[in-house]
CSV table of C-alpha atoms and ligand atoms in Angstrom, one decimal:
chain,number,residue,atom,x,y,z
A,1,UNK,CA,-25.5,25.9,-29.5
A,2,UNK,CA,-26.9,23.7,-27.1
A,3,UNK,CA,-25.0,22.6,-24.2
A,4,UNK,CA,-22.8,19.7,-23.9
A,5,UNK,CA,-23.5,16.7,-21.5
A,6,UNK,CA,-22.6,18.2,-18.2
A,7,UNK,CA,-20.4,15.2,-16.7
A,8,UNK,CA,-18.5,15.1,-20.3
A,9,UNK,CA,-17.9,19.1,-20.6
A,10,UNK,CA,-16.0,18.8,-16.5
A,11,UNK,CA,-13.4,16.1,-18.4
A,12,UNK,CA,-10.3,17.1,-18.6
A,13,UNK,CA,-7.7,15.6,-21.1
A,14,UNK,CA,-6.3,12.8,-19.9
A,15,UNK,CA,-2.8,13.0,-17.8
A,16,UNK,CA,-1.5,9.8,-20.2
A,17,UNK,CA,-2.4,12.1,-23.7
A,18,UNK,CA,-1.4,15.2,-22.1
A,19,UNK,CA,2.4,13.8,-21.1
A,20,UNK,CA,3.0,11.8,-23.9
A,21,UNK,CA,2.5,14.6,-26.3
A,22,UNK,CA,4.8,16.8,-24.0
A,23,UNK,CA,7.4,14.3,-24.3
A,24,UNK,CA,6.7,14.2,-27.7
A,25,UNK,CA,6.9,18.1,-28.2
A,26,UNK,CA,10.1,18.6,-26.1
A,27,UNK,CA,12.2,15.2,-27.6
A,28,UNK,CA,11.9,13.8,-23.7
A,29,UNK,CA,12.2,10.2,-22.4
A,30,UNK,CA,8.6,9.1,-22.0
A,31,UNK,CA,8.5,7.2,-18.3
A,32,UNK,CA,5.3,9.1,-17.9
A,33,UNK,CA,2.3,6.8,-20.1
A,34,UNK,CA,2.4,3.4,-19.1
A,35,UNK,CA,3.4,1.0,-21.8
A,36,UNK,CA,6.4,-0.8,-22.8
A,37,UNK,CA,9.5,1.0,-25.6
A,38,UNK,CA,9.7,-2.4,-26.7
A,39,UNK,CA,7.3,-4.9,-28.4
A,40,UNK,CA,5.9,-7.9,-26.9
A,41,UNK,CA,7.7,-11.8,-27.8
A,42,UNK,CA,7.5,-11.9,-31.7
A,43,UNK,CA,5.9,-15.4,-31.0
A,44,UNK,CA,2.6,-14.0,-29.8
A,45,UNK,CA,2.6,-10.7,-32.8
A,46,UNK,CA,3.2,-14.2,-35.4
A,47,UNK,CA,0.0,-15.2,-34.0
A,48,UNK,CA,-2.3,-12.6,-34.7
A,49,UNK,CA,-1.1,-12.6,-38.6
A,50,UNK,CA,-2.1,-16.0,-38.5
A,51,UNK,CA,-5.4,-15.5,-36.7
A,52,UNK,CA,-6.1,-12.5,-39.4
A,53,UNK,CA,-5.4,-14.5,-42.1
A,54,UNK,CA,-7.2,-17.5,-41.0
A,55,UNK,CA,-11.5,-17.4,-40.2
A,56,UNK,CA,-11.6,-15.3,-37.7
A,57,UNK,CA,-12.4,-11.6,-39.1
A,58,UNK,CA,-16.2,-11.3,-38.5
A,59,UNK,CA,-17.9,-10.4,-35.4
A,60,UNK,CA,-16.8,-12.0,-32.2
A,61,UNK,CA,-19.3,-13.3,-29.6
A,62,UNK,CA,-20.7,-10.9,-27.8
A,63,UNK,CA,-19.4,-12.5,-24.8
A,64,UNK,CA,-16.0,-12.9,-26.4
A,65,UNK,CA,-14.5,-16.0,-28.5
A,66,UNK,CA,-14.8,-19.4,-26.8
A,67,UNK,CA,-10.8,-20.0,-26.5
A,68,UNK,CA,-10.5,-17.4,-24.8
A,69,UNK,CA,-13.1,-17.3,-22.2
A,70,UNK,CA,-12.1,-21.2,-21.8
A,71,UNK,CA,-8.0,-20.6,-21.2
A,72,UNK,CA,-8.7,-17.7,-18.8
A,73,UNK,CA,-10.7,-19.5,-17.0
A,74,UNK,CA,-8.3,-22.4,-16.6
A,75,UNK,CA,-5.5,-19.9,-15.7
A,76,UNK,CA,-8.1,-18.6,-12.9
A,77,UNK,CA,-8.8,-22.1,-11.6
A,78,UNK,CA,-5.3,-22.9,-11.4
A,79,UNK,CA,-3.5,-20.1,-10.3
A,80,UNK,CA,-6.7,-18.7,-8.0
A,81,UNK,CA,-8.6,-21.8,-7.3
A,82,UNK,CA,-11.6,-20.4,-8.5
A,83,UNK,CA,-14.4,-21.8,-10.8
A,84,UNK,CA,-16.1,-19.8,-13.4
A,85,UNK,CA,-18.8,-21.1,-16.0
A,86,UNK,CA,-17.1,-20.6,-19.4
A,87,UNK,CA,-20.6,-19.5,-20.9
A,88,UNK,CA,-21.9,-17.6,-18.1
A,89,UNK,CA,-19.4,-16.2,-15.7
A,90,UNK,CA,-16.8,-14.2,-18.1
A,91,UNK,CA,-16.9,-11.2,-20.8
A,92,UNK,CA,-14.5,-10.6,-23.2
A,93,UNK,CA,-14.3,-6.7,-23.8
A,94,UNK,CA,-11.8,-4.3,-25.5
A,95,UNK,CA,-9.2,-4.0,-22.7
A,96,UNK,CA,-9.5,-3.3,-19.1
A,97,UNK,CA,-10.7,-0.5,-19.5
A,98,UNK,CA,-14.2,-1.1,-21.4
A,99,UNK,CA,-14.7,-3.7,-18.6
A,100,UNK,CA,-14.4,-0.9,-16.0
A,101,UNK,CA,-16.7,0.9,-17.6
A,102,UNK,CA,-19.2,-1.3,-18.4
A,103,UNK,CA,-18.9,-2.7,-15.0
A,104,UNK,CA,-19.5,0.4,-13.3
A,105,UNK,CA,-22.7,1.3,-15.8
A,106,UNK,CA,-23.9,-2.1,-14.8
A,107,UNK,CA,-24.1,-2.0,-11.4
A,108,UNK,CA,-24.2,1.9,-10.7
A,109,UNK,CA,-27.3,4.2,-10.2
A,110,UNK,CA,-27.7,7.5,-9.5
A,111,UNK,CA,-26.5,8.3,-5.7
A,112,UNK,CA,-25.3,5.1,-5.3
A,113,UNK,CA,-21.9,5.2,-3.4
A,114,UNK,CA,-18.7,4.2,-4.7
A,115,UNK,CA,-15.5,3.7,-2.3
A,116,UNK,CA,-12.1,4.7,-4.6
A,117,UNK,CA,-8.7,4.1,-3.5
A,118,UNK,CA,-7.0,7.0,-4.3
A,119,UNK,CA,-4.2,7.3,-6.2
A,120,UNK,CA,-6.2,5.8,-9.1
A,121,UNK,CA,-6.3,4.7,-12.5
A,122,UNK,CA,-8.1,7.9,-14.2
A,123,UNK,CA,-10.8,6.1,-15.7
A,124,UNK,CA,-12.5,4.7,-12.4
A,125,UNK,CA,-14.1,8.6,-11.4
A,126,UNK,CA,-14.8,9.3,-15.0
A,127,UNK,CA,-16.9,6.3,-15.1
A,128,UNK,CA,-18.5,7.0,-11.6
A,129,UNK,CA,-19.5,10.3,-12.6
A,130,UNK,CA,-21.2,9.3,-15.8
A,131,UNK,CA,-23.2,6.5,-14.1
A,132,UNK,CA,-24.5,9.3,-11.7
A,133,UNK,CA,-22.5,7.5,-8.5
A,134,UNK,CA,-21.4,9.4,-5.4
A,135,UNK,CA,-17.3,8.9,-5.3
A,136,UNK,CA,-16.2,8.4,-1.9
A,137,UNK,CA,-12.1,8.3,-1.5
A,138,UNK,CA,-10.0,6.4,0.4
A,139,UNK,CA,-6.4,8.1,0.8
A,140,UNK,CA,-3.6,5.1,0.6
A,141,UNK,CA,-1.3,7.8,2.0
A,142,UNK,CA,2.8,7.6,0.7
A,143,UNK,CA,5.3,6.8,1.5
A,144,UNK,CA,3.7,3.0,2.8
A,145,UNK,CA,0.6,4.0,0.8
A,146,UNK,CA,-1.2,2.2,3.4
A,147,UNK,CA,-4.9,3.0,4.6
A,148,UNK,CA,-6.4,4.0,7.9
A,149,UNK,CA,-8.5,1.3,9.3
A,150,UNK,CA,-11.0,3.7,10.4
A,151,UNK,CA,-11.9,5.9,8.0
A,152,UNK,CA,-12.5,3.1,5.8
A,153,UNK,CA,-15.0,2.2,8.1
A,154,UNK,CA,-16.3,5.4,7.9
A,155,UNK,CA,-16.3,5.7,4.7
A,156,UNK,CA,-19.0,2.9,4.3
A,157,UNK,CA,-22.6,3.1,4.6
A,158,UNK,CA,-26.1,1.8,3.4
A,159,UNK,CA,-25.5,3.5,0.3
A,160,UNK,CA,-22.1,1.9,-0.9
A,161,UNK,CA,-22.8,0.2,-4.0
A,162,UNK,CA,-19.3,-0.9,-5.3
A,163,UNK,CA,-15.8,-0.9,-3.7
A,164,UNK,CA,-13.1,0.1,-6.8
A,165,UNK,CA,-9.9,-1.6,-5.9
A,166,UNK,CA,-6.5,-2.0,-8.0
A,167,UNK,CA,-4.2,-4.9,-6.8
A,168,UNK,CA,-1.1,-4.6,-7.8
A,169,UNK,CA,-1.8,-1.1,-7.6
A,170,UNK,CA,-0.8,1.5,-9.8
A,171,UNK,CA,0.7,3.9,-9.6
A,172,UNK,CA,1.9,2.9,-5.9
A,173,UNK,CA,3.3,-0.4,-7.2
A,174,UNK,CA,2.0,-2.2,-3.7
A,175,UNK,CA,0.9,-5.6,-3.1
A,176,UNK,CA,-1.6,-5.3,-0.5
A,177,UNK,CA,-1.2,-7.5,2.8
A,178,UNK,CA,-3.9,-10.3,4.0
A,179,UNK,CA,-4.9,-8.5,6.7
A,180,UNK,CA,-5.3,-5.3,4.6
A,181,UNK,CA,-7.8,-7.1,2.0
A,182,UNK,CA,-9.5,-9.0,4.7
A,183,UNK,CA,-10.4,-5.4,5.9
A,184,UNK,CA,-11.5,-4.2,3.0
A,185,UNK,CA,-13.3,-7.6,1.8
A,186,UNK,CA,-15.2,-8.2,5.5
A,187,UNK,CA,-16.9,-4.6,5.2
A,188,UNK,CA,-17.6,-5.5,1.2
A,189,UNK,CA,-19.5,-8.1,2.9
A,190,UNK,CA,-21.2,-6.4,5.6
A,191,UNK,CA,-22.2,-3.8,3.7
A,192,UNK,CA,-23.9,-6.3,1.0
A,193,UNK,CA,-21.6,-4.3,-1.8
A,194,UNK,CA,-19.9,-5.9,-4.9
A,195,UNK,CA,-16.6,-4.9,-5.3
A,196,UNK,CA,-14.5,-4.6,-8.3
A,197,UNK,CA,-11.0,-5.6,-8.7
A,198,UNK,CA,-8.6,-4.1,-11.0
A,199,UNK,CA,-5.8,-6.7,-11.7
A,200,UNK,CA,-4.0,-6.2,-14.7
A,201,UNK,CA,-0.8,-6.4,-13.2
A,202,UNK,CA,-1.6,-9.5,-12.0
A,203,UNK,CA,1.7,-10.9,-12.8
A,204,UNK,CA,4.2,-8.4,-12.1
A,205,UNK,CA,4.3,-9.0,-8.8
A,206,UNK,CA,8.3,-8.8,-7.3
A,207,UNK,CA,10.6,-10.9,-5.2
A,208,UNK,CA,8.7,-14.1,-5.3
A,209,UNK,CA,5.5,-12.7,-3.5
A,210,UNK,CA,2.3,-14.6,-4.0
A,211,UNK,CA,-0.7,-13.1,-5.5
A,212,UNK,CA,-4.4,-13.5,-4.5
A,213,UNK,CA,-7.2,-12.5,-6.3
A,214,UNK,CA,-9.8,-10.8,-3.7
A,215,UNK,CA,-12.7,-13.0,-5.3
A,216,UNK,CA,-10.4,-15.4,-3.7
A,217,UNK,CA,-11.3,-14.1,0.1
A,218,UNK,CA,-14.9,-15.4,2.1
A,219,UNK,CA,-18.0,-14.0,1.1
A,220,UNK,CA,-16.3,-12.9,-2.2
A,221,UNK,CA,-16.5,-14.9,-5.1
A,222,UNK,CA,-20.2,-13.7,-5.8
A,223,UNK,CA,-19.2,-10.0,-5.0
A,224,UNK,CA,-16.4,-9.6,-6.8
A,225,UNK,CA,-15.7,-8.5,-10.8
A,226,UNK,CA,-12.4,-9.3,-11.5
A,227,UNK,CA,-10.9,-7.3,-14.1
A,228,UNK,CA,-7.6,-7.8,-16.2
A,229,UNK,CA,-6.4,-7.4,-19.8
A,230,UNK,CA,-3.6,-8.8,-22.0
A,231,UNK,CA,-1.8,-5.1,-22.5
A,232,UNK,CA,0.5,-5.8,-19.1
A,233,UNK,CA,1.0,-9.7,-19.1
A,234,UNK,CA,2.4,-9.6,-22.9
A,235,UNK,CA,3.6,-6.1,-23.4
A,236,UNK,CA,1.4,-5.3,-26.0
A,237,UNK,CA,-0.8,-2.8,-24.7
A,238,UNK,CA,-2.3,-1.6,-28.0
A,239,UNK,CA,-3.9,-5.0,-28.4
A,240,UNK,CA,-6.8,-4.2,-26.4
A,241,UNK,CA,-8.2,-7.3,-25.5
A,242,UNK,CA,-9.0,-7.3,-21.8
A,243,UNK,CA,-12.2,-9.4,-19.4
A,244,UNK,CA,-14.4,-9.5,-16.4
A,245,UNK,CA,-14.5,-12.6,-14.5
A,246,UNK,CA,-17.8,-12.1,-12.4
A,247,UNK,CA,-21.2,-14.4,-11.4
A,248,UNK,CA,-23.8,-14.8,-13.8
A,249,UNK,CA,-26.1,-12.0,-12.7
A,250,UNK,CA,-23.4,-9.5,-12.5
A,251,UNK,CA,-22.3,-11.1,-15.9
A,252,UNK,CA,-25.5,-10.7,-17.5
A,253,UNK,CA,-26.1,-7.2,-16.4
A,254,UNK,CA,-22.1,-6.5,-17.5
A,255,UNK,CA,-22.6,-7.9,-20.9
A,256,UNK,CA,-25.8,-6.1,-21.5
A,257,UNK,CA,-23.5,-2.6,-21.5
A,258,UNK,CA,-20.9,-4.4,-23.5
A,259,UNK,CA,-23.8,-4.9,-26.5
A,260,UNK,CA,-24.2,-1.3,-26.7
A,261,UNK,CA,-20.9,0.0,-26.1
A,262,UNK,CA,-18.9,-2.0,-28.2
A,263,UNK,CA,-20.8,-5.2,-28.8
A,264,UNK,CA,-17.6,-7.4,-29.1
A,265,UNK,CA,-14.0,-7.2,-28.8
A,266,UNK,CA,-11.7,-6.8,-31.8
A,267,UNK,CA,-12.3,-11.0,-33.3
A,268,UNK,CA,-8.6,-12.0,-34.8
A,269,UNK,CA,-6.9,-10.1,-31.7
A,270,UNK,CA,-9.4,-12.6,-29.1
A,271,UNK,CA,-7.8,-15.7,-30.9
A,272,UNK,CA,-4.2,-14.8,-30.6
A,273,UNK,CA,-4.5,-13.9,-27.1
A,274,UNK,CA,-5.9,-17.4,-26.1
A,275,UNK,CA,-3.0,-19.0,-28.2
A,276,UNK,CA,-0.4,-16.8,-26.3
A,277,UNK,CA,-2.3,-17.8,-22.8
A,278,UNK,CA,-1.7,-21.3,-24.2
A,279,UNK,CA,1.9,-20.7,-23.3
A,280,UNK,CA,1.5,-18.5,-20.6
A,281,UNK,CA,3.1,-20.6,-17.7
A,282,UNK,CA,6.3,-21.3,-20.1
A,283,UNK,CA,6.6,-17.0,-21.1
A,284,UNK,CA,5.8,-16.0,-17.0
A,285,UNK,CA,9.3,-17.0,-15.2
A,286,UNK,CA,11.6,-14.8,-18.2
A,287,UNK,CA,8.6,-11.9,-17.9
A,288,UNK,CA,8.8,-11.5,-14.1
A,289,UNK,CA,12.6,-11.5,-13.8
A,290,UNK,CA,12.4,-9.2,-16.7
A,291,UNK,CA,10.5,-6.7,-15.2
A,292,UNK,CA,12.3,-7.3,-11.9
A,293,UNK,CA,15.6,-6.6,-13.5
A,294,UNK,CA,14.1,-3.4,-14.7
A,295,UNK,CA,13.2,-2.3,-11.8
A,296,UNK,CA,16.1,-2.8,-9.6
A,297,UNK,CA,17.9,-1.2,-12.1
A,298,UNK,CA,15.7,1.5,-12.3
A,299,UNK,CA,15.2,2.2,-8.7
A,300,UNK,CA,18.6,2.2,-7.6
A,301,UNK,CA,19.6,4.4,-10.7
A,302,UNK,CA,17.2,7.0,-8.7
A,303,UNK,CA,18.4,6.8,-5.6
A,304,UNK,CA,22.0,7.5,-7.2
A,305,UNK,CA,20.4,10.7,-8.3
A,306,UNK,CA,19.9,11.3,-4.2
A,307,UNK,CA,16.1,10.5,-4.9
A,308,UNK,CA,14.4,8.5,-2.4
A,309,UNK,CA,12.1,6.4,-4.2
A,310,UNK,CA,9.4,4.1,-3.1
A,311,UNK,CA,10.1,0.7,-3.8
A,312,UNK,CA,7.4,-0.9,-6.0
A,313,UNK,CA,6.5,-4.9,-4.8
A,314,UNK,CA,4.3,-4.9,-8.1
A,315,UNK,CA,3.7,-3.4,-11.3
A,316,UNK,CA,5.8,-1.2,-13.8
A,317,UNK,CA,5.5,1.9,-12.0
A,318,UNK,CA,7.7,3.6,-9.0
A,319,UNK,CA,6.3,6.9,-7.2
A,320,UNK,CA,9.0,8.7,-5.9
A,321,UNK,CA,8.9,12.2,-3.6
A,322,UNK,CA,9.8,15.2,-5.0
A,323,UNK,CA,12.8,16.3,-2.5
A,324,UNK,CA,12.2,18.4,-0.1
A,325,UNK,CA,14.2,21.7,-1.4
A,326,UNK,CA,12.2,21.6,-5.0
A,327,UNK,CA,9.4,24.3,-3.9
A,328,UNK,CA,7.5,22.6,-6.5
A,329,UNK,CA,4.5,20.7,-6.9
A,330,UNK,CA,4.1,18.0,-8.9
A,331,UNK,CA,2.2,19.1,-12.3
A,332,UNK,CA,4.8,22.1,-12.0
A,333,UNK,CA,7.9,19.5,-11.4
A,334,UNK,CA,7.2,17.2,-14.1
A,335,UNK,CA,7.1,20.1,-16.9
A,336,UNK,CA,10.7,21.2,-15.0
A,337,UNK,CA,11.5,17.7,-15.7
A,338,UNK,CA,10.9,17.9,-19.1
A,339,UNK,CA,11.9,20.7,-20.4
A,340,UNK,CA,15.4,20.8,-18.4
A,341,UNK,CA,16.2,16.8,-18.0
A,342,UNK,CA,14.0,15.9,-21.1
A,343,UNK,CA,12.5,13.1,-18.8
A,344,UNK,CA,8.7,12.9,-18.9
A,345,UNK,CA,7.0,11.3,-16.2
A,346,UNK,CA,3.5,11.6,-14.5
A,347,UNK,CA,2.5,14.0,-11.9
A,348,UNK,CA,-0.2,11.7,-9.9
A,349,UNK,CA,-2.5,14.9,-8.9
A,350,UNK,CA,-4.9,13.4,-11.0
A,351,UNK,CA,-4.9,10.6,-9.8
A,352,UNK,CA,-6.6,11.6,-6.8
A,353,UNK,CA,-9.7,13.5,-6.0
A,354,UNK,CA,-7.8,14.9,-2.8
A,355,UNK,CA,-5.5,15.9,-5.1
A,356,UNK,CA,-2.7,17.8,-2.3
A,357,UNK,CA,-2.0,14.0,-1.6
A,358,UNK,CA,-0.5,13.7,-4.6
A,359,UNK,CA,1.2,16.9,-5.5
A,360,UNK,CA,4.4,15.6,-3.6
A,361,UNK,CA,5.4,12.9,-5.8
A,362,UNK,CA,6.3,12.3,-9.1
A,363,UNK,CA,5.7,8.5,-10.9
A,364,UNK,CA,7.9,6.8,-13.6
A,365,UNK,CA,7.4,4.0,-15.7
A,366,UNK,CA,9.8,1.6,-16.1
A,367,UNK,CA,8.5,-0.6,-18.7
A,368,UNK,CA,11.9,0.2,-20.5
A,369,UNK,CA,14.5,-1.0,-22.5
A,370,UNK,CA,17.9,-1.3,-20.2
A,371,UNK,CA,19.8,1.6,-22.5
A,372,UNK,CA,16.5,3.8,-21.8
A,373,UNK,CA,16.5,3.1,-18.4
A,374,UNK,CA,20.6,4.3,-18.1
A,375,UNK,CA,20.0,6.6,-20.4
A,376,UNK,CA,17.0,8.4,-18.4
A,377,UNK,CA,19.0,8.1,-15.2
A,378,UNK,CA,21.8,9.9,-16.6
A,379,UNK,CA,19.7,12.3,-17.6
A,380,UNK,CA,18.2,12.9,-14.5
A,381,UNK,CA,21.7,12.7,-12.2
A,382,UNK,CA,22.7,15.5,-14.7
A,383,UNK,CA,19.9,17.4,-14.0
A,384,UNK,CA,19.9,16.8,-9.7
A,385,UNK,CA,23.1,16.6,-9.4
A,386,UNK,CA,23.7,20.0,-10.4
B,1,PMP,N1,-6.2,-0.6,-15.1
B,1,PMP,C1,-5.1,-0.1,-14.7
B,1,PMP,C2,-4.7,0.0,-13.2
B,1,PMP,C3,-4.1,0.4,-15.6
B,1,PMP,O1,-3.0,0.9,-15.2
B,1,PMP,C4,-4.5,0.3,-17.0
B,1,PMP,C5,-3.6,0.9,-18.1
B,1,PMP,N2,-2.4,0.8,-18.0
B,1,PMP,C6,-5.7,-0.2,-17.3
B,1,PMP,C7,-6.6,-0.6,-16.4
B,1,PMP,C8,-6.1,-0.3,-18.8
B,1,PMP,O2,-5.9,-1.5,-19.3
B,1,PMP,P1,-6.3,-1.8,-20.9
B,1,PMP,O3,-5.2,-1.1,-21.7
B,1,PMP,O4,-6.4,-3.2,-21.0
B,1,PMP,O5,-7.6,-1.1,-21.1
B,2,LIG,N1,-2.7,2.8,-17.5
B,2,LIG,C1,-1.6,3.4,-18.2
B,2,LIG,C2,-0.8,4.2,-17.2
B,2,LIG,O1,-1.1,4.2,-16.0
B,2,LIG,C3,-2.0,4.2,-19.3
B,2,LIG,C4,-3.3,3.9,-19.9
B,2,LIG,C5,-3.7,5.0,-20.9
B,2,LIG,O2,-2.9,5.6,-21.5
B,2,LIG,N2,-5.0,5.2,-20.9
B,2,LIG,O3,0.1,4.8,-17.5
């Protein structure tokens, strides 16, 4: 038989299928795939019956259904004091994830360099490596899962194309300081590189910190594709309805991968979205404590396991070290984990291309009901405490 597309043939399963079949197979608590054990408000699910069963079941837009585009955009202006054109300036695409890609397709040539934070979300390199780009990472190195000034300096050259940044970041849960994106934004601009920002946790962001968008910073707004979905914001992650917020050129090259990747988004699902971001600023207060609830909960359930585990300032996720006395590494750990405490969880090695930067830690989801949550830390004192 003839041979396979190189870059696709080097792909490995990815760590989300992988674990949640594990957990599956061994009847363990999934904290490893990110995504909620309960459904999003039944307010919002209503609203795609009625979208389905109203006019809205034939193609979207290409660029995505008018509603939409229009309330994101006011949510952006509003919360980020930005100003996008509703016809020009954003694509609807299905989830985050297809606007990653297509992003990355639209932008990348072969060679061209691509700075990665690393730990990352899995489908960044993939992406790199079938546009032909060069990754280049950047460590954020635990427990601060900070950066080094330098080598980010470094790590720039002629040939950086695109910057791929997360913020809130998964899996690291942090909520990068201004003088850590006015690092990374001022060599963005030196450099003349675009720079795309991953921020669909935009709004699980902890004790009453303030978000900014890094199209928001000096030099950015024409640089920058801002990226987010619904899947975090209303806990429906299956929905698949996500967007990139970006200039008209970079728009127009962006949507001309969306026509032959997916053409549009999935039409009745567009509709309810912009209904439920009708409401957004009336659902946001009861989601964050929610979530922050959860995660205090969660966190100090760990450390009454005698884990040490690094407090998240955003997101649904909390990395925490494997101690010291387990002689094991991560990928190893986890499967202990599962098979012993019947807790699943995530080890981050591939999340990074430097992967021994990873092998230390271990990352749970806590996206959880409250009697998962207790019910998972019970599991796991068992298990350490023993
Ligand atoms: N980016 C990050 C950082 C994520 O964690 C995820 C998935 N949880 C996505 C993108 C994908 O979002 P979507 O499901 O909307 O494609
Ligand atoms: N982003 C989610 C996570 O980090 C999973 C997404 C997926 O399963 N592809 O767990």
């Amino acid at each position: 038989m003839r041979e396979l597309n190189k870059n696709v043939t080097q792909f490995k399963e990815s760590v989300f299928a992988t674990l949640s079949r594990l957990a599956n197979e061994n009847q363990a608590i999934n904290l490893a795939q990110g995504f909620p054990d309960f459904d999003g408000p039944q307010w919002v699910i209503d609203l795609l019956g009625k979208s389905a069963r109203g006019s809205a079941n034939q193609y979207a837009p290409l660029e995505g259904d008018i509603s939409l585009r229009k309330v994101i955009l006011e949510h952006f202006k509003d919360k980020r004091g930005l100003e996008y054109d509703t016809q020009k300036e954003i694509t609807i695409t299905h989830g985050a994830t297809e606007a990653i890609f297509c992003s990355i397709l639209a932008l990348v040539n072969p060679g061209d360099e691509v700075i990665i934070f690393e730990p990352f979300y899995d489908s960044y390199l993939a992406a790199i490596q079938l546009a032909g780009g060069v990754p280049v990472p950047i460590t954020l190195k635990g427990p601060g899962f900070t950066f080094d000034i330098d080598e980010l300096e470094k790590s720039f050259s002629q040939k950086t194309k695109l910057i791929l940044f997360n913020h809130p970041h998964n899996p690291t849960g942090r909520v990068f300081n201004d003088s850590e994106i006015t690092q990374i934004t001022s060599l963005t601009c030196k450099y003349d590189s675009y720079l795309l920002c991953d921020e669909v946790y935009e709004y699980l962001v902890y004790d009453h910190q303030t978000f900014k968008s890094l199209a928001q910073y000096p030099g950015m707004r024409d640089r920058t594709i801002t990226i987010s979905s619904i899947g975090k914001t209303f806990g429906l992650t299956g929905w698949k309805v996500g967007w990139a917020i970006a200039s008209e050129d970079l728009s127009f090259a962006i949507r001309k991968v969306h026509q032959f990747t997916t053409f549009c988004a999935h039409h009745p699902t567009q509709k309810a979205a912009a209904q439920a971001y009708e409401n957004l600023d009336d659902y946001l207060p009861t989601f964050i404590r929610t979530y922050q609830e959860k995660r205090d909960l969660f966190v100090q359930g760990l450390k009454s396991c005698g884990l040490n585990p690094v407090i998240p300032e955003g997101t649904y996720f909390v990395m925490c070290p494997i101690p010291d006395h387990y002689n094991l590494v991560a990928q190893a750990f986890s499967m202990e984990l599962i098979k012993k405490a019947k807790v699943a969880t995530i080890p981050p090695e591939s999340f990074y291309i430097n992967q021994h930067f990873g092998e230390r830690y271990l990352r749970f989801c806590f996206a959880k009901k409250e009697e998962t949550l207790k019910k998972s830390i019970s599991r796991l004192k068992d298990y350490f405490n023993h």
